Each structure stands twice: as structure tokens, then as C-alpha cells.
CSV table of C-alpha atoms and ligand atoms in Angstrom, one decimal:
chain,number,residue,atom,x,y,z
U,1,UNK,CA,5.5,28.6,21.2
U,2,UNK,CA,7.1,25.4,22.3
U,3,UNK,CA,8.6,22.5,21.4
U,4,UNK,CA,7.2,19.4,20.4
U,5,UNK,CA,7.5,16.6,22.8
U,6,UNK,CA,7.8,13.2,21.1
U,7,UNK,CA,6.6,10.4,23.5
U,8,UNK,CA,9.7,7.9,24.3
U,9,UNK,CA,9.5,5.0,21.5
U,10,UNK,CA,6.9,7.1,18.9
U,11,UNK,CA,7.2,5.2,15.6
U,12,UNK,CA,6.6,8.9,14.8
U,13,UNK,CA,10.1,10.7,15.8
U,14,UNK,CA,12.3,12.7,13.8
U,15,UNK,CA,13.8,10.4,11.4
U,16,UNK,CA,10.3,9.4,9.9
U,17,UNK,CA,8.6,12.8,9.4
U,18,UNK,CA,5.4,11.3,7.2
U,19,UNK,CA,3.5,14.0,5.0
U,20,UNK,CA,-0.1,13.9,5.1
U,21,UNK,CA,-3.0,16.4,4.4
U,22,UNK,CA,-5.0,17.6,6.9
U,23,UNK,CA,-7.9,19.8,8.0
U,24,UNK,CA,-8.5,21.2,11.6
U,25,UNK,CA,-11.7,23.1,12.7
U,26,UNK,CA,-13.6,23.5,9.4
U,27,UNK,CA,-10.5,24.9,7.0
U,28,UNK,CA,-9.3,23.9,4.0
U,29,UNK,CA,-7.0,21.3,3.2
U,30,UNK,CA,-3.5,21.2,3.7
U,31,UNK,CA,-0.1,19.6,3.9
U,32,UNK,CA,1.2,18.3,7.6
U,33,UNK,CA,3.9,16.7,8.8
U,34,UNK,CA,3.8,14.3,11.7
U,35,UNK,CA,5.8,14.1,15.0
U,36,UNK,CA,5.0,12.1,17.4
U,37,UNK,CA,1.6,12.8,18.4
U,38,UNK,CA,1.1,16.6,16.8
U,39,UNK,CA,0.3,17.2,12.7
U,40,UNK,CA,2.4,20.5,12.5
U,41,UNK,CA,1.3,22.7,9.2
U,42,UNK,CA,3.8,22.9,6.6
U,43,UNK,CA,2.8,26.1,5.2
U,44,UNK,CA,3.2,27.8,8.9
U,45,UNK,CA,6.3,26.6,10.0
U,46,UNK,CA,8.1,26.7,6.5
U,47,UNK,CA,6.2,29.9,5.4
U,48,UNK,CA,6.2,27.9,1.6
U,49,UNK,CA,3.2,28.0,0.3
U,50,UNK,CA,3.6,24.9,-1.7
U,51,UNK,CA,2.2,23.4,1.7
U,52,UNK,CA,-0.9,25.3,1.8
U,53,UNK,CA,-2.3,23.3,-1.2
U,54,UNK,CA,-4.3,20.6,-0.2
U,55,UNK,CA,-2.5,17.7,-2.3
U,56,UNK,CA,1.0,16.2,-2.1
U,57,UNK,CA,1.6,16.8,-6.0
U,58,UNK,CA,2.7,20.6,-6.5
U,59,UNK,CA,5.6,19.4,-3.9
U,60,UNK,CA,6.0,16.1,-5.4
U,61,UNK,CA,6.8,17.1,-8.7
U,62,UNK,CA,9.9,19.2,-7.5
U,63,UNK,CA,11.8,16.8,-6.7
U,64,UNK,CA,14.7,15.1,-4.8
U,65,UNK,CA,16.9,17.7,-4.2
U,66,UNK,CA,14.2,19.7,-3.0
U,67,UNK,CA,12.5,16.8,-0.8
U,68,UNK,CA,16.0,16.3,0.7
U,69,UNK,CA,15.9,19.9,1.2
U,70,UNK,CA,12.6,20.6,3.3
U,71,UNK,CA,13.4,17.1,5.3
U,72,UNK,CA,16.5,19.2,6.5
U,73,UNK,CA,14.3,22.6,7.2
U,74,UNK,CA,11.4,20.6,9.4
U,75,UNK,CA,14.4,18.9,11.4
U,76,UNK,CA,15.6,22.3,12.0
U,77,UNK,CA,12.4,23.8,12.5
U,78,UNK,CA,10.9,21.2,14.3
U,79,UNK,CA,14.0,21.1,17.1
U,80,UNK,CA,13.1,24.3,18.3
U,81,UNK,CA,9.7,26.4,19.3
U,82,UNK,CA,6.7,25.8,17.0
U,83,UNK,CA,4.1,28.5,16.9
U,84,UNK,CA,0.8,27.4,18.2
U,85,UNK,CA,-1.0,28.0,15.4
U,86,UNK,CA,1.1,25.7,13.3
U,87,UNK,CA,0.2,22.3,15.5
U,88,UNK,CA,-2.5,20.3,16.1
U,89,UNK,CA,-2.6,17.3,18.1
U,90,UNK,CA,-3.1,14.1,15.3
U,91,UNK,CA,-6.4,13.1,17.4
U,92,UNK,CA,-8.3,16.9,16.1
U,93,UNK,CA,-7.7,16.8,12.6
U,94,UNK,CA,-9.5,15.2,9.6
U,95,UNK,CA,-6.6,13.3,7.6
U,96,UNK,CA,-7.7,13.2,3.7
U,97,UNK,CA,-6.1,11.9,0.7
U,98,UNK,CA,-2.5,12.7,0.4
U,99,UNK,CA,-2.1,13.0,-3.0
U,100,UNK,CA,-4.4,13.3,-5.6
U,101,UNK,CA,-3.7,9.3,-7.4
U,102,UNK,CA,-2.8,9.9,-11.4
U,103,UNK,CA,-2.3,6.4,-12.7
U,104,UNK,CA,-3.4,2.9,-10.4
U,105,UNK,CA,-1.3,0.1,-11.1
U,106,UNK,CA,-0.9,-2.9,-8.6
U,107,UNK,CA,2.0,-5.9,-8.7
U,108,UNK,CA,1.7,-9.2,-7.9
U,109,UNK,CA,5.0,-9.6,-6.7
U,110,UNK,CA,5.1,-12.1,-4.0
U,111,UNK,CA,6.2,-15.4,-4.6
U,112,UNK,CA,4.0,-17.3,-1.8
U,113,UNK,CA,1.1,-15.0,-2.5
U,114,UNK,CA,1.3,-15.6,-6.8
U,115,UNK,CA,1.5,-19.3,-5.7
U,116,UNK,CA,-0.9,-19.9,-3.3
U,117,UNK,CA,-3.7,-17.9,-5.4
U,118,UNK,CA,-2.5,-20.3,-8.3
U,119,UNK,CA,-3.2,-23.4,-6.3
U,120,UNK,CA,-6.7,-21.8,-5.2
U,121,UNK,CA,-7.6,-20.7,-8.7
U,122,UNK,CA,-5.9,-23.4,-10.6
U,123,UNK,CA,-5.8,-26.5,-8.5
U,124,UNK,CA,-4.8,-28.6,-11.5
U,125,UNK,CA,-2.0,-26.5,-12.6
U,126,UNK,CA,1.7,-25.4,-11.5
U,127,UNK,CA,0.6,-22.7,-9.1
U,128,UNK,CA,3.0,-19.7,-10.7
U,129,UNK,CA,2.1,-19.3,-14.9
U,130,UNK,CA,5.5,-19.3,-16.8
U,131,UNK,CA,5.8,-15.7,-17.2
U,132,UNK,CA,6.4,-14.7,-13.4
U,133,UNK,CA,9.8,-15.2,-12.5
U,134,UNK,CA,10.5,-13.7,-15.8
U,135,UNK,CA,8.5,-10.4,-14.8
U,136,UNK,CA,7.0,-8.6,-12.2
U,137,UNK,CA,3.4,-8.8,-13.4
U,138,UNK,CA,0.5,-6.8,-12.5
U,139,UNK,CA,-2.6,-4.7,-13.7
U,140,UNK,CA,-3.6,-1.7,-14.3
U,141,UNK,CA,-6.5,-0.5,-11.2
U,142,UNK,CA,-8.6,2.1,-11.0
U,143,UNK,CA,-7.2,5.8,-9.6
U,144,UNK,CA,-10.6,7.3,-9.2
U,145,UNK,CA,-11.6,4.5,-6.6
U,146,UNK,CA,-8.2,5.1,-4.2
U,147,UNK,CA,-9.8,6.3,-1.0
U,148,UNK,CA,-8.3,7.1,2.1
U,149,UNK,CA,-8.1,5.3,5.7
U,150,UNK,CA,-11.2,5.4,7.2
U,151,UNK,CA,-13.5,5.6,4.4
U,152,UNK,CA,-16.4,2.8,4.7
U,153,UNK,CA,-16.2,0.2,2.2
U,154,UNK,CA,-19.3,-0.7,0.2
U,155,UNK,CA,-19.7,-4.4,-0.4
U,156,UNK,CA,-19.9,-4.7,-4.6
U,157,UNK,CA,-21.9,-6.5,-6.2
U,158,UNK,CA,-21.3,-8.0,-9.6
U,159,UNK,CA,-21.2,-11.2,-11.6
U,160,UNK,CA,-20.3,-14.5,-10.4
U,161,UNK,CA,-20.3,-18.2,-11.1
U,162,UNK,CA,-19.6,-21.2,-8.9
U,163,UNK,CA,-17.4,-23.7,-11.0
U,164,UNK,CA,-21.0,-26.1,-11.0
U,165,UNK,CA,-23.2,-23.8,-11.7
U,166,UNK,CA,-24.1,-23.7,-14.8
U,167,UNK,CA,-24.8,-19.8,-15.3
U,168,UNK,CA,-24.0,-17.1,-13.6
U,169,UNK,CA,-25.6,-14.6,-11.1
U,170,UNK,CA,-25.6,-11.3,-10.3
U,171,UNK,CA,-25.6,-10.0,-6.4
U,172,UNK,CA,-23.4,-8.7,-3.2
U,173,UNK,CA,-20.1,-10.3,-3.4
U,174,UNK,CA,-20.3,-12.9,-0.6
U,175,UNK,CA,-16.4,-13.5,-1.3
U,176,UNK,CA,-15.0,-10.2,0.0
U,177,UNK,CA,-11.5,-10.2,1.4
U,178,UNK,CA,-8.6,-7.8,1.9
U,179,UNK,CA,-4.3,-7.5,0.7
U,180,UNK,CA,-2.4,-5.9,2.6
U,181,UNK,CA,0.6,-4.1,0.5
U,182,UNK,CA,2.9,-1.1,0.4
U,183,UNK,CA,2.0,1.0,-2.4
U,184,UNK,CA,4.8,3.4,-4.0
U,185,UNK,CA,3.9,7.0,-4.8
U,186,UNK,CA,6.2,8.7,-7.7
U,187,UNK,CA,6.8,12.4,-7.1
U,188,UNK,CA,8.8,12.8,-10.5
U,189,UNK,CA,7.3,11.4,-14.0
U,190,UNK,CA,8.9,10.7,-17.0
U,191,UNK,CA,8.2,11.4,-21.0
U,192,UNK,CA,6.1,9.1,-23.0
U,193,UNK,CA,8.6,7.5,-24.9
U,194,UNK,CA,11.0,7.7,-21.8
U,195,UNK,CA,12.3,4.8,-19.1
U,196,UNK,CA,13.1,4.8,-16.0
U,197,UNK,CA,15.5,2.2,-15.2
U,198,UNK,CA,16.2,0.1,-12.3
U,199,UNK,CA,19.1,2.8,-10.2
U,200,UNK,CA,16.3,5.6,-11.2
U,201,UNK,CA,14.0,4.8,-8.9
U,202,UNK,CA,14.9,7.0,-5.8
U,203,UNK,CA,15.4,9.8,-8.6
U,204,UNK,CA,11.7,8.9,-9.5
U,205,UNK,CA,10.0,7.7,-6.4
U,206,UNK,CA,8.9,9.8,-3.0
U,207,UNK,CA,7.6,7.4,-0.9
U,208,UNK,CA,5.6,4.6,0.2
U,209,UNK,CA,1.8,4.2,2.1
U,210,UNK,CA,0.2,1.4,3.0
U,211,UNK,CA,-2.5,-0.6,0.6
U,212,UNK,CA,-5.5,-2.6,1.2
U,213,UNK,CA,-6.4,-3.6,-2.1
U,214,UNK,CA,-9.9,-5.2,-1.3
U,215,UNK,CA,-10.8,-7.8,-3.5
U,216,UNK,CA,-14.3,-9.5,-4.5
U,217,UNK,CA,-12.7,-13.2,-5.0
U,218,UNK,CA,-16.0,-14.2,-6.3
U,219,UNK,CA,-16.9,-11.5,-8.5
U,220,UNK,CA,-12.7,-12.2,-9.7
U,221,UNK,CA,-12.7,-15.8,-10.2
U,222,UNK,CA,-15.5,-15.5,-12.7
U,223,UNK,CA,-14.6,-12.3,-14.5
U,224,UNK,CA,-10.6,-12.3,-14.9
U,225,UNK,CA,-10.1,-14.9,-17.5
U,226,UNK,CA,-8.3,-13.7,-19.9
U,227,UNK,CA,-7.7,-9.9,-19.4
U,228,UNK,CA,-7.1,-9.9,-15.6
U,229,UNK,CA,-8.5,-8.6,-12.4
U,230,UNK,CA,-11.4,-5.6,-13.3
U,231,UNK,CA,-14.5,-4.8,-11.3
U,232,UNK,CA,-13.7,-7.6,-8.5
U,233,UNK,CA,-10.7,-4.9,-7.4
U,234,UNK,CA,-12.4,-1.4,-9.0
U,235,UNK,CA,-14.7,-0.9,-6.3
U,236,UNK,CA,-12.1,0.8,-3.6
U,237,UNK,CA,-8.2,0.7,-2.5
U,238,UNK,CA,-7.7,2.0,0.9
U,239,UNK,CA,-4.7,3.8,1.5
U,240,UNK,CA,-2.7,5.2,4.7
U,241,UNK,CA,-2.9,9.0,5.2
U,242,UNK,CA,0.9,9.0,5.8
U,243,UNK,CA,3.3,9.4,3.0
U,244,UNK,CA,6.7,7.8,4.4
U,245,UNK,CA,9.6,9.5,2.5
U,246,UNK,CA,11.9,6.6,0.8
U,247,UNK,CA,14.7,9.4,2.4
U,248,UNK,CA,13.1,7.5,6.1
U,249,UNK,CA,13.4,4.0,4.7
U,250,UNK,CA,16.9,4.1,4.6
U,251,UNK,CA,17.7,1.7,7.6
U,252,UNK,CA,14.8,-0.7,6.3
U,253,UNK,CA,16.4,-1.5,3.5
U,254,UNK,CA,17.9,-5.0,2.6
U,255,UNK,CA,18.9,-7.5,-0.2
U,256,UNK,CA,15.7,-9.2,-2.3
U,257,UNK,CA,15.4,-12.8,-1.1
U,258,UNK,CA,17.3,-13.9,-4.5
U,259,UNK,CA,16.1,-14.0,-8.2
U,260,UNK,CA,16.4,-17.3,-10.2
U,261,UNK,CA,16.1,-17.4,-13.2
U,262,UNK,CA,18.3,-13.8,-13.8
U,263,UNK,CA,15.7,-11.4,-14.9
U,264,UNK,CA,16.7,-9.5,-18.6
U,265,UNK,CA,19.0,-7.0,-18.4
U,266,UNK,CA,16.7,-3.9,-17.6
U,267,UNK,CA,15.4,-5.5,-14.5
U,268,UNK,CA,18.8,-6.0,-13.4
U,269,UNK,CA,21.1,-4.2,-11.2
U,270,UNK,CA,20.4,-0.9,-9.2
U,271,UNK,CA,20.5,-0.6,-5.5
U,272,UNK,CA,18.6,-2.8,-2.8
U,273,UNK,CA,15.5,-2.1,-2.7
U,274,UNK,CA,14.3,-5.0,-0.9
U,275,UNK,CA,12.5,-3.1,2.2
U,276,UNK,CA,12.2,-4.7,6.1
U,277,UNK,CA,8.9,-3.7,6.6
U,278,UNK,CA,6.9,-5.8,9.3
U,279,UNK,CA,3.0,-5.4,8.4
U,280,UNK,CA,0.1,-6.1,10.9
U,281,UNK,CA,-3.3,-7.3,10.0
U,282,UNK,CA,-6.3,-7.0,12.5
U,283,UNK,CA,-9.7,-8.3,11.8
U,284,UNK,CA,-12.4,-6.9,14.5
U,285,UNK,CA,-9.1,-5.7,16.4
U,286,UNK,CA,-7.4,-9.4,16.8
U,287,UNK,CA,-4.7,-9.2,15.0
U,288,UNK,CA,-4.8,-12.4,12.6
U,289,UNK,CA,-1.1,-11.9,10.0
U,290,UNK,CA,1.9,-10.4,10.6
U,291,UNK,CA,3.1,-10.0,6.7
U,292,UNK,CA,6.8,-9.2,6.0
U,293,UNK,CA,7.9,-7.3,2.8
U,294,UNK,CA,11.2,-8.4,3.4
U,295,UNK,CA,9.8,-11.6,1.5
U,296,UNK,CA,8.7,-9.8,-1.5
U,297,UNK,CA,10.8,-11.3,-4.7
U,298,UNK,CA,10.6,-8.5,-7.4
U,299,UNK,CA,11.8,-4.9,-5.9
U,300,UNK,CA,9.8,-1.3,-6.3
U,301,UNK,CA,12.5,-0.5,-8.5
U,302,UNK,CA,12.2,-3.0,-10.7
U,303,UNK,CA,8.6,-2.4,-11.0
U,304,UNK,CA,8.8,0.6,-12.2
U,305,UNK,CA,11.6,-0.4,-14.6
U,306,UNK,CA,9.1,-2.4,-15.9
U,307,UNK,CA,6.0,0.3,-15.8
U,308,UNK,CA,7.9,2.2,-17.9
U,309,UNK,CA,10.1,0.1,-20.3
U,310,UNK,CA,7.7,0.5,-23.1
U,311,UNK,CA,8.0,3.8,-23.5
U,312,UNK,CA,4.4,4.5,-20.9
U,313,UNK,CA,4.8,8.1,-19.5
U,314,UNK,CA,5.1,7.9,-16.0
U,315,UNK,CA,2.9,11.0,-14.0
U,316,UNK,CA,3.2,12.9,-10.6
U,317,UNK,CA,1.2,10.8,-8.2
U,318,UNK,CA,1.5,7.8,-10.2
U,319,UNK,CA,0.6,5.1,-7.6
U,320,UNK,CA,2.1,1.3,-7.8
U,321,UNK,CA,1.2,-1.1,-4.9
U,322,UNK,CA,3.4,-4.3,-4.5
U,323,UNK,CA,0.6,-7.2,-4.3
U,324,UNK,CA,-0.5,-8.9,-1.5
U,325,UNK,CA,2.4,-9.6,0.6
U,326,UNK,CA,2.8,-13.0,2.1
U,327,UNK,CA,5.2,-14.9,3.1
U,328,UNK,CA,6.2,-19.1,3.4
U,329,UNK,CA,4.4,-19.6,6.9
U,330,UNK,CA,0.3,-18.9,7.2
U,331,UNK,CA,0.8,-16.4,10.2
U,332,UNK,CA,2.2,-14.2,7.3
U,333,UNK,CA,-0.2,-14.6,4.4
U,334,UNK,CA,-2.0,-11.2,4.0
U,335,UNK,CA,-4.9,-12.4,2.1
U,336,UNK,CA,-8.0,-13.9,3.9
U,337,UNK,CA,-8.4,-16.5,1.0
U,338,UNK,CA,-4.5,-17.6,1.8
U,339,UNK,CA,-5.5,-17.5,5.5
U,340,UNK,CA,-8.7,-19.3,5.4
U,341,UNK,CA,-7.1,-21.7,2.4
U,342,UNK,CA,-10.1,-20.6,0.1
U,343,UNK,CA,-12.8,-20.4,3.0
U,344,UNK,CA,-12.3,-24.4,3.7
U,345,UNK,CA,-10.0,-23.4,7.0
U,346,UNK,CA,-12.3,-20.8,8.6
U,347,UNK,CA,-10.2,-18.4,11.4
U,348,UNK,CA,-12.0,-17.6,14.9
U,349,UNK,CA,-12.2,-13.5,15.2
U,350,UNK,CA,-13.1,-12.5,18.6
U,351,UNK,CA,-15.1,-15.6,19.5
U,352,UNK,CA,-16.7,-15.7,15.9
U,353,UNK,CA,-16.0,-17.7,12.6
U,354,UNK,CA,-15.0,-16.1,10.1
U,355,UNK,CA,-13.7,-16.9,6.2
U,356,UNK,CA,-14.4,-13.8,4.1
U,357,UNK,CA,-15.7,-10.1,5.4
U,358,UNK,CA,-19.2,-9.8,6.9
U,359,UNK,CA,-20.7,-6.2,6.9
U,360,UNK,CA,-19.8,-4.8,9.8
U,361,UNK,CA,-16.5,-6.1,9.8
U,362,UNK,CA,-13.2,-3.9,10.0
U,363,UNK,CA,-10.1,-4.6,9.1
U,364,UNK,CA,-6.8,-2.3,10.1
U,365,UNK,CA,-3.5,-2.7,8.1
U,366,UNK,CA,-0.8,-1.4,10.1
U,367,UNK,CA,3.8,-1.4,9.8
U,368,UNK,CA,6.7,-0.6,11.3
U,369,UNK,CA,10.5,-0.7,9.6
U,370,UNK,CA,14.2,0.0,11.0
U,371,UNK,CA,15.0,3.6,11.5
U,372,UNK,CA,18.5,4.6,12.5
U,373,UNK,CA,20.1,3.7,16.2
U,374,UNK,CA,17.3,0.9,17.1
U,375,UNK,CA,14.2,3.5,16.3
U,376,UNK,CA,11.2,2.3,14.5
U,377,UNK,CA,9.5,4.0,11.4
U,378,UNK,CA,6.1,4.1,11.7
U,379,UNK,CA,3.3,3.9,8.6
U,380,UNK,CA,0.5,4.3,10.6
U,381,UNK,CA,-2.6,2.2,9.3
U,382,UNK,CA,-5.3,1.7,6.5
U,383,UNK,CA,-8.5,0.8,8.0
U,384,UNK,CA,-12.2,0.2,6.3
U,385,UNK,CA,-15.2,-1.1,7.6
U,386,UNK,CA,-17.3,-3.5,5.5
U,387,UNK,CA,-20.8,-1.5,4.9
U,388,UNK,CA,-23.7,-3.7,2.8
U,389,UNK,CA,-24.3,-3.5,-0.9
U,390,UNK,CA,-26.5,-0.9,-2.3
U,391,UNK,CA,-29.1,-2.5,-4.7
U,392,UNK,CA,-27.9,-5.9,-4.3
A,401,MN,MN1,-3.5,-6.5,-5.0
């Protein structure tokens, strides 16, 4: 029994507490929580076996009084001596899926990142269509295909067509590229028929991970007139292992960059939920963007005012990721096709050019917010590594 010893400056300290699920030395599956550099077991030090399952949900779905609850049981816990058998240093476990992912649905809700795809996919247009300051649009993805952190990514293959060519060809995506996002994980659902409004959302909403919605921009281009993005985003989402509570994101949080037109009433009002979170993107290790979600224009909450103002059920697990996050300057755009300005303005990645992903190529996703009295909140990262296409 001792106590655990947080290294000065871990992004990992007592006012984050991230819950993962973990596996040490061949057993099953189950809930941790991280401090510092140990994964302590939930099930052991709270003796609740809610923890012992080897998913997020069953705790997710009982809510906020209850999250609030156990956040205030591991701080207690966690001050004093932790039995041995209850820790295990972050470097021996196997870190898995979080949560098991009901619904997929992913925004679009950056201003620069909505324009500077219009200009690249519509160069003869006004980069944002007339619905998107109106709402925060997005598309449904696939739940099935949310992996997490670590898991190699196999390049698709698919459909695509080169505006002058005149029909199109099937083979490995040769346009592979990355967005780096927070994604939002909902712990309590709501009836079909129901809504959740804008001030529901911390009622609604546990916490956040980090995205990387990899995208084939060729297999895209061609295929998402008019319905939308489908198999060029279907083949994988990567997310963190780390499930930050919102209850941790309290210092992050600051006022949207401003909203003009006003949106309708039910995307109005609410709290700030505008969230000062500094991303990192590495290519090969060199870091090559340094997104901020403070930039973002619609909120989380209004998202999933909007998810659900139809009367669409919202589920435990539900997962909505922002969209790319990018911001006015190119150091912050968090898309390679915004960073290499559609493959015409190649980057250099450790001595090499690159425009879009080469197999072999890995790409880390890592953030940081405010936590109280000058601390940081760490997310930990999202990382894949570009394996080739199968049958291409
Ligand atoms: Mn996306």
C-alpha cells in the first residue's frame, strides 16, 4: 500500500482523473482511472463493481449526480494508500475502447475548416453553402468502425474520379489525410420523441476524447454529392483511450468566438460551452499544427440541441465529434488537405515531402486545456499508423 506519486507538472493530476478501460497481464477488461503515471482499477479501490465491466456504459448511464459522486470517492481514495493490486503503471497495460460507441455522428463546426474545404471542393463558389451559420451541420458516421488509439489504419480503397477524367476508377485511396477533433461522449440518452436543449447538455453529456476522423479526400470528392460524406470517412475513427469528464473541463471553458446571424431560438442560450483546448498534430513525430478549439463557432451543446431537436432518441455512448478543428492561420489548420492547400503546397516531414499519408506514416493527435490554479488537463493522444490496402 502506498500512495500515488504524481510527477510535478503531470497533465494527469488530480483535477483531471480520465476513465479508460484497461487490461494488465492477460485479464479481462476493465474500468481505470489515471493519475499521473499509474491506471488504478476502479473496481478495487471503490469495491463497485460497475467498474469491473469492461465498457464505460453501465456507469455512464447513471448519471450526473452519480459521476459527481465517484469523482469525489477517487479524490478521497486516491489521497491516501492504494493497495497494490489496484495500480498498474500506464506503460503495462493494454488500453481498449472506452465505451462501447452507440450512435457516430460528426460536425462540421469550424468556420475556417467549413471554408477552406469549400474553396478546395468548390473553387467557383462562396466557400460556406447558405445553410451553415444557420446550423451546425454534420453527418451521420459509422459506430462499428470507431477504433481505439493505436489501432493500424488500413488504407481504403474505393471509387474515385479526377475532375478530367472522364470515368471513374476503383483502387487504394492515394488522397488519405487525417482531422483532428474532440469528440463528445453522452452518458445519459433521451426518448425518441424527446430534446435535449441547449442548458441540458452537462445533464446529458460525460465527457470528451480526442478524434481523428481519417478521411479518403479522393474517394470523398467523388462520392459525397448529394447525400454527404459515406465510405471516404467509414473505413476508421481513431479515438483517445481517455474519457476527460466535462466535471475536469471546467477551467477550459470560455465564450464561442460570436454567432452572426443569431441562430433560432433552440440553439440559443445555455451556458459557455466554448472549450480552450490546445490540440497537437505530429506527422512521423514532427509536430506540423497546433489546432485550437477555442476557435470552434457552434458549441457541443448546441450540437446536440440540434441531434435531438427532431425528436431522434439520443443513446448511452452516443458519440458526436466536433469536425476538423482549424483555425484563421495555417499553423492551426488540422487537416492535411488545409495544410498542404489541396496537395499543391507540399509540407517537409522529417527531411521528406509530404501532401497526403504514405503507408507507413503515423500521425499522433494530442491536447492539453486549463485546469484549476495554472495546472493543465491532459487528453492524452490518438495515434494510427497508415498500413497498405488489402486487395487494392
Ligand atoms: Mn470530420
Amino acid at each position: 500500500m502506498n500512495v500515488i506519486e504524481i510527477p510535478d507538472g503531470s497533465p494527469f493530476g488530480r483535477d483531471n482523473l480520465p476513465y479508460g478501460v484497461f487490461s494488465a497481464a492477460g485479464g479481462q477488461p476493465r474500468v481505470g482511472v489515471r493519475l499521473g503515471d499509474t491506471v488504478v482499477d476502479l473496481a478495487l479501490l471503490l469495491g463497485d463493481p460497475v467498474f469491473a465491466a469492461p465498457s464505460l456504459n453501465p456507469f455512464l448511464a447513471q448519471g450526473p449526480a452519480r459521476w459527481a459522486q465517484v469523482r469525489e470517492r477517487i479524490r478521497a481514495a486516491a489521497g491516501g494508500p492504494v493497495p497494490d493490486e489496484a495500480r498498474h503503471p500506464v506503460r503495462d497495460v493494454r488500453l481498449h475502447l472506452p465505451f462501447e460507441v452507440a450512435d457516430y455522428v460528426d460536425f462540421y463546426a469550424s468556420e475556417h475548416h467549413a471554408s477552406n474545404l469549400g474553396r478546395l471542393f468548390r473553387p467557383d463558389a462562396a466557400p460556406l453553402l447558405p445553410n451553415w451559420k444557420h446550423l451546425p451541420v454534420g453527418y451521420h458516421g459509422r459506430a462499428g468502425t470507431v477504433v481505439v488509439s493505436g489501432t493500424g489504419i488500413v488504407r481504403p480503397c474505393g471509387q474515385f474520379k479526377a475532375p478530367d477524367e472522364a470515368a471513374p476508377r476503383f483502387g487504394p485511396s492515394r488522397r488519405l489525410d487525417i482531422e483532428a477533433e474532440l469528440g463528445f461522449v453522452v452518458g445519459v440518452g433521451s426518448p425518441l420523441g424527446g430534446r435535449i436543449g441547449v442548458d441540458g447538455f452537462a445533464e446529458h453529456v460525460f465527457g470528451a476524447v480526442l478524434v481523428n476522423d481519417w478521411s479518403a479526400r479522393d474517394l470523398q470528392a467523388w462520392e459525397y454529392v448529394p447525400l454527404g460524406p459515406h465510405l471516404g470517412k467509414s473505413f476508421a475513427t481513431s479515438i483517445s483511450p481517455w474519457v476527460v469528464p466535462l466535471a475536469a473541463l471546467r477551467a477550459a471553458r470560455v465564450p464561442l468566438p460570436g454567432q452572426d446571424p443569431e441562430p433560432l431560438p433552440y440553439l440559443r442560450g445555455g451556458e459557455d460551452w466554448g472549450l480552450d483546448v490546445d490540440l497537437v498534430v505530429t506527422w512521423n513525430g514532427q509536430e506540423v499544427a497546433r489546432p485550437r478549439y477555442r476557435d470552434m463557432y457552434w458549441s457541443p451543446a448546441q450540437m446536440l440541441a440540434h441531434l435531438t431537436v427532431n425528436g431522434a432518441s439520443a443513446r448511452t455512448g452516443d458519440l458526436f465529434a466536433s469536425g476538423t478543428v482549424s483555425g484563421p492561420e495555417k499553423h492551426r489548420r488540422g487537416a492535411f488537405i488545409e495544410l498542404t492547400w489541396g496537395g499543391r503546397e507540399p509540407v517537409t516531414v522529417r527531411g521528406e515531402e509530404r501532401t497526403f499519408l504514405l503507408d507507413g506514416d503515423e500521425v499522433t493527435i494530442s491536447a492539453t486545456a486549463p485546469g484549476p490554479d495554472g495546472t493543465r488537463i491532459g487528453f492524452g493522444e490518438v495515434t494510427g499508423t497508415i498500413q497498405p490496402a488489402v486487395g487494392g
